[in-house]
Coordinates of N, CA, C and O in Angstrom, one line a residue:
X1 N -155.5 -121.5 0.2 CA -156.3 -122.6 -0.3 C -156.7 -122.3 -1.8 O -157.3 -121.3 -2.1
X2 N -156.4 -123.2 -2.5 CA -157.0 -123.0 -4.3 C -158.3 -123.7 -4.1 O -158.6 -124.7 -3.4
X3 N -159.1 -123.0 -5.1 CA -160.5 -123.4 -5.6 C -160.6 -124.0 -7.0 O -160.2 -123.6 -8.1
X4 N -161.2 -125.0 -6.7 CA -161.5 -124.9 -8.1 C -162.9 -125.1 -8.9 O -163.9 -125.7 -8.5
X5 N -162.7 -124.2 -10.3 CA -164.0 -123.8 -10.9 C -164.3 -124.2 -12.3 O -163.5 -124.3 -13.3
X6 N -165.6 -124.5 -12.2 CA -165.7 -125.6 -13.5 C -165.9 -124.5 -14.6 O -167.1 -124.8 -14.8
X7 N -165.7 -123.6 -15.4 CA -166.4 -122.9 -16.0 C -166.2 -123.5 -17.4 O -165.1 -123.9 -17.7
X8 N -167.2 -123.4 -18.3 CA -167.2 -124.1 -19.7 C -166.9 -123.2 -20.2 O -166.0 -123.5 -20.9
X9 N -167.2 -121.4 -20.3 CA -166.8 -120.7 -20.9 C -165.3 -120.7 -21.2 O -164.8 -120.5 -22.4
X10 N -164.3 -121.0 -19.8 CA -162.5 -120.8 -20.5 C -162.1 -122.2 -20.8 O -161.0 -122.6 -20.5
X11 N -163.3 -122.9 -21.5 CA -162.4 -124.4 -21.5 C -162.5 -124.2 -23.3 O -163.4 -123.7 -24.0
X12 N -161.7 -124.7 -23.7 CA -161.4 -124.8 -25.4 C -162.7 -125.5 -26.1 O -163.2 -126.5 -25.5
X13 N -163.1 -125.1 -27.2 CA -163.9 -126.3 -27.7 C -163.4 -127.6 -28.2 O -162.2 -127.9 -28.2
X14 N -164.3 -128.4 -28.7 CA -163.8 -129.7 -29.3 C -163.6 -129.9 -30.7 O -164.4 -129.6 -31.6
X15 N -162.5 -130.3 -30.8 CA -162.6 -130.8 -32.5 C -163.4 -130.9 -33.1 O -163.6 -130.1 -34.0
X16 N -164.3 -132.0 -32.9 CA -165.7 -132.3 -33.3 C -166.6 -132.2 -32.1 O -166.4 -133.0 -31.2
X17 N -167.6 -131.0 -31.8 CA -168.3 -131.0 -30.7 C -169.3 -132.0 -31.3 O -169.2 -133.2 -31.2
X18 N -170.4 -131.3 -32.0 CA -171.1 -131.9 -33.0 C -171.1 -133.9 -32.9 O -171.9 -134.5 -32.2
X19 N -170.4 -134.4 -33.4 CA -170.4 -135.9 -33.4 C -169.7 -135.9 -31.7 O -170.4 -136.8 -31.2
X20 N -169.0 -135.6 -30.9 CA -169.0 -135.8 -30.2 C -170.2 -136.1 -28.5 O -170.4 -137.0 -27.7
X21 N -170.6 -134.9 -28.7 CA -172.1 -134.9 -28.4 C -173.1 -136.0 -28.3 O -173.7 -136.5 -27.3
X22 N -173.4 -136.4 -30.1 CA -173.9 -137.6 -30.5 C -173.6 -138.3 -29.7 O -174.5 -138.6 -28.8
X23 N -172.2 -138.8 -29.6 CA -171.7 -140.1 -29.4 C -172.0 -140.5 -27.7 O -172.3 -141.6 -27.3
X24 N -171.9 -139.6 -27.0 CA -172.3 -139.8 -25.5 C -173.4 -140.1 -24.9 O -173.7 -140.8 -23.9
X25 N -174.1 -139.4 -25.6 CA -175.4 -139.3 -25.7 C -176.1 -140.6 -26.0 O -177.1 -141.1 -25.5
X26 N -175.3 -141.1 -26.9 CA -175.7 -142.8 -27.6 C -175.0 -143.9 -26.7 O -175.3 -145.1 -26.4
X27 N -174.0 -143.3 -26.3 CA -173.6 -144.2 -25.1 C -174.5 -144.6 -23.9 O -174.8 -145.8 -23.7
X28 N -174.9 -143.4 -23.2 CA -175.7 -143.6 -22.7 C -177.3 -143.9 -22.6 O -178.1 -144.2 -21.7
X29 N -177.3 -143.8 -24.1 CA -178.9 -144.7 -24.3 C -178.2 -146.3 -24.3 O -178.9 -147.2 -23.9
X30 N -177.4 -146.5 -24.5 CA -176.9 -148.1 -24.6 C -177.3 -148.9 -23.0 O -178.1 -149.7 -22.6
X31 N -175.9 -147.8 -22.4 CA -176.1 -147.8 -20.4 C -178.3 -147.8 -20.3 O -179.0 -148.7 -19.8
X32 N -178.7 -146.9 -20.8 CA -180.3 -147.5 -20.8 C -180.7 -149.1 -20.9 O -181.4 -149.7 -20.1
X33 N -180.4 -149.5 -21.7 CA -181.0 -150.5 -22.5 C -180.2 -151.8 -21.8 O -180.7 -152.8 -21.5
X34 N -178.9 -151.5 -21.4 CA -178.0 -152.5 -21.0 C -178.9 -153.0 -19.5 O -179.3 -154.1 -19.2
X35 N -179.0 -151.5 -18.6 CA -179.8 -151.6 -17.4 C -181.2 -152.3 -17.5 O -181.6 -153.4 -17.0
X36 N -181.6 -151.7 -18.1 CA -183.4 -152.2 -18.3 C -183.0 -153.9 -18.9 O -183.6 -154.9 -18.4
X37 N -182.5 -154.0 -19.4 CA -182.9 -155.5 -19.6 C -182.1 -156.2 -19.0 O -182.3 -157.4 -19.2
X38 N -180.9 -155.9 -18.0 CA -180.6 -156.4 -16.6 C -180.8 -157.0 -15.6 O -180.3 -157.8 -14.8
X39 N -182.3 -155.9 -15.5 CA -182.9 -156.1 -14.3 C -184.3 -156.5 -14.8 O -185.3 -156.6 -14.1
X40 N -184.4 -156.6 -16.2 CA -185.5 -158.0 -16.4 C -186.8 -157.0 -16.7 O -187.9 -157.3 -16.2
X41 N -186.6 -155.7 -17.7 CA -187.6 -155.1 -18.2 C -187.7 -155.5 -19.5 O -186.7 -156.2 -19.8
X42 N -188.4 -155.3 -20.3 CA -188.7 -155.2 -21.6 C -187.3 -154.8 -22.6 O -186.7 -153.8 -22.4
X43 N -187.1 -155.8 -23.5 CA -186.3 -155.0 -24.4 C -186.5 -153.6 -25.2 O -186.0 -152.5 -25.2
X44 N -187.5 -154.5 -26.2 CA -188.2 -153.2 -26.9 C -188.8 -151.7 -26.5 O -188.9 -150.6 -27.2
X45 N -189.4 -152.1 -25.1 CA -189.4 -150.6 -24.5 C -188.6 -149.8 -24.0 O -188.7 -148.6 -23.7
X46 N -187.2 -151.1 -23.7 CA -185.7 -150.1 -23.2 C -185.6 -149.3 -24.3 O -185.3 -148.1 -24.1
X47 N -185.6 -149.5 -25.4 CA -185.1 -149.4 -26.6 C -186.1 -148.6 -27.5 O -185.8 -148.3 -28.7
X48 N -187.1 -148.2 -27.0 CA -188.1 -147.3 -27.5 C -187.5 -146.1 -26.8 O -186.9 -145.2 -27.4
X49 N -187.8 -146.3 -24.9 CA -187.5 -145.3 -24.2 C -185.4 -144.5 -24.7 O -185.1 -143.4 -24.8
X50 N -184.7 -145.6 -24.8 CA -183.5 -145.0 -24.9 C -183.6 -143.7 -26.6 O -183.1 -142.6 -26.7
X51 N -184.6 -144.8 -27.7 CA -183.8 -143.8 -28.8 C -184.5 -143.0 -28.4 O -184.1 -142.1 -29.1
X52 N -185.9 -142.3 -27.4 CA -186.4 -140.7 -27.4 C -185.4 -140.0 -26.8 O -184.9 -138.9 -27.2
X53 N -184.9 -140.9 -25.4 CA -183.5 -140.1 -24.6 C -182.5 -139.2 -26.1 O -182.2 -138.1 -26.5
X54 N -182.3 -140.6 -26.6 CA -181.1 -140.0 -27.3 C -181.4 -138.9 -28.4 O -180.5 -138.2 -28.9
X55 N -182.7 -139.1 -28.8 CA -182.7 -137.8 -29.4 C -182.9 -136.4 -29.1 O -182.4 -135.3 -29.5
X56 N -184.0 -136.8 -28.0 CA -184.0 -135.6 -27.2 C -182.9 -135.2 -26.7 O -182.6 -134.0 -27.0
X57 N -182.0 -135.8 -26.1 CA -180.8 -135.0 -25.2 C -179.4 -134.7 -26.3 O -178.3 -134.2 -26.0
X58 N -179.8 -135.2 -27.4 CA -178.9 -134.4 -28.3 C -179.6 -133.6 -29.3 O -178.8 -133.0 -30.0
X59 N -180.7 -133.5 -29.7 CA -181.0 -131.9 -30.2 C -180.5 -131.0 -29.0 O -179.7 -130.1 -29.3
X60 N -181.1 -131.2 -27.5 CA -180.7 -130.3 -26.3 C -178.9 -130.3 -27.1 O -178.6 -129.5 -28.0
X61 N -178.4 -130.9 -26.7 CA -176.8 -130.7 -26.6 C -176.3 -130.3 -28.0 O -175.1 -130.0 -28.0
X62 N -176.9 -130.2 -28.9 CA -176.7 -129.8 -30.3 C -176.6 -128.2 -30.1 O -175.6 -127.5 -30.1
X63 N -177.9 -127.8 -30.0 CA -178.6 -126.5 -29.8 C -177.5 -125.8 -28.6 O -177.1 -124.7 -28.9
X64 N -177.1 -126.4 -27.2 CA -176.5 -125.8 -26.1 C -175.4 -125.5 -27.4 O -175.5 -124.4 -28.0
X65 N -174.3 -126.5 -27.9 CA -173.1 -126.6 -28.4 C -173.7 -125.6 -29.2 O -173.5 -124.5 -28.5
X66 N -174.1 -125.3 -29.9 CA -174.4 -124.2 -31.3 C -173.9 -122.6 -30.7 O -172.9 -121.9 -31.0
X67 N -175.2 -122.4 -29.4 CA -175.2 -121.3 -28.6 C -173.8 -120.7 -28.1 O -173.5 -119.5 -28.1
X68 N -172.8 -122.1 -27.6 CA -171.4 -122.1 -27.1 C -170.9 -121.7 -28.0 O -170.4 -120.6 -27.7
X69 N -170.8 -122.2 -29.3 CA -169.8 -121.9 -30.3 C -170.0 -120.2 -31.3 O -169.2 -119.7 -32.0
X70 N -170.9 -119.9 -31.0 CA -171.5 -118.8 -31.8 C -171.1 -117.5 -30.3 O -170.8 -116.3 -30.5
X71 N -171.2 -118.1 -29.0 CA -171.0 -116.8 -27.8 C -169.1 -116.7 -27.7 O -168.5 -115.8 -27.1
X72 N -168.4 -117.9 -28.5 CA -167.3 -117.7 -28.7 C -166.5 -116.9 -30.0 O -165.5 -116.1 -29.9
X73 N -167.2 -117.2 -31.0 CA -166.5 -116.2 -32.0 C -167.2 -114.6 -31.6 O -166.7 -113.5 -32.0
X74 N -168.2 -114.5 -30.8 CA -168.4 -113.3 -30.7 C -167.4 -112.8 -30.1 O -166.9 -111.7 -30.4
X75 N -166.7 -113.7 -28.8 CA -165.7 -113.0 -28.0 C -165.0 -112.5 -28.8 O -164.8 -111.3 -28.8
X76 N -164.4 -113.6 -30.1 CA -162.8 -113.8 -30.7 C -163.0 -112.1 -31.8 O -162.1 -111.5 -32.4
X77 N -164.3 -111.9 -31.7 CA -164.7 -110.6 -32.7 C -164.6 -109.5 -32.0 O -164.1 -108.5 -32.6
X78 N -165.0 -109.3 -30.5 CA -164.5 -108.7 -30.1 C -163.3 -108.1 -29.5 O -163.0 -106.9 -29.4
X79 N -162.7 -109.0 -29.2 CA -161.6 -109.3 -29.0 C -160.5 -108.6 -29.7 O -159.6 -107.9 -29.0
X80 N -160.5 -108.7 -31.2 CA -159.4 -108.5 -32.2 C -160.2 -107.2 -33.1 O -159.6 -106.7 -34.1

């Protein structure tokens, strides 16, 4: 039986992690805003609440992505 394992460490980085990051992150403040005023909340507070999501969860994903990219050239330094 094969397993399988999610590990971020052997997976390649991205072209652009950086704006990539952004961009998901903003997607899903949208999916916020789309929901909340779906089901008949406030615009302006979807829309307050989504841009803190979106900032907060991409400085987080900025800062994780930095840590990723910096624990990788250490390998590539060791490495060679």
């Amino acid at each position: 039986m094969r397993r399988l394992r999610w590990d971020a460490r052997s997976s390649p980085l991205p072209k652009r992690p950086y704006l990539d990051t952004a961009l998901v992150y903003l997607g899903l403040a949208v999916v916020i805003v789309v929901i909340a005023t779906a089901t008949g909340g406030g615009f302006a507070r979807a829309l307050v609440i989504a841009a803190l999501f979106w900032v907060v969860a991409t400085g987080y994903g900025l800062l994780a992505m930095r840590r990723r990219i910096a624990r990788a050239r250490q390998r590539e330094e060791v490495e060679s």
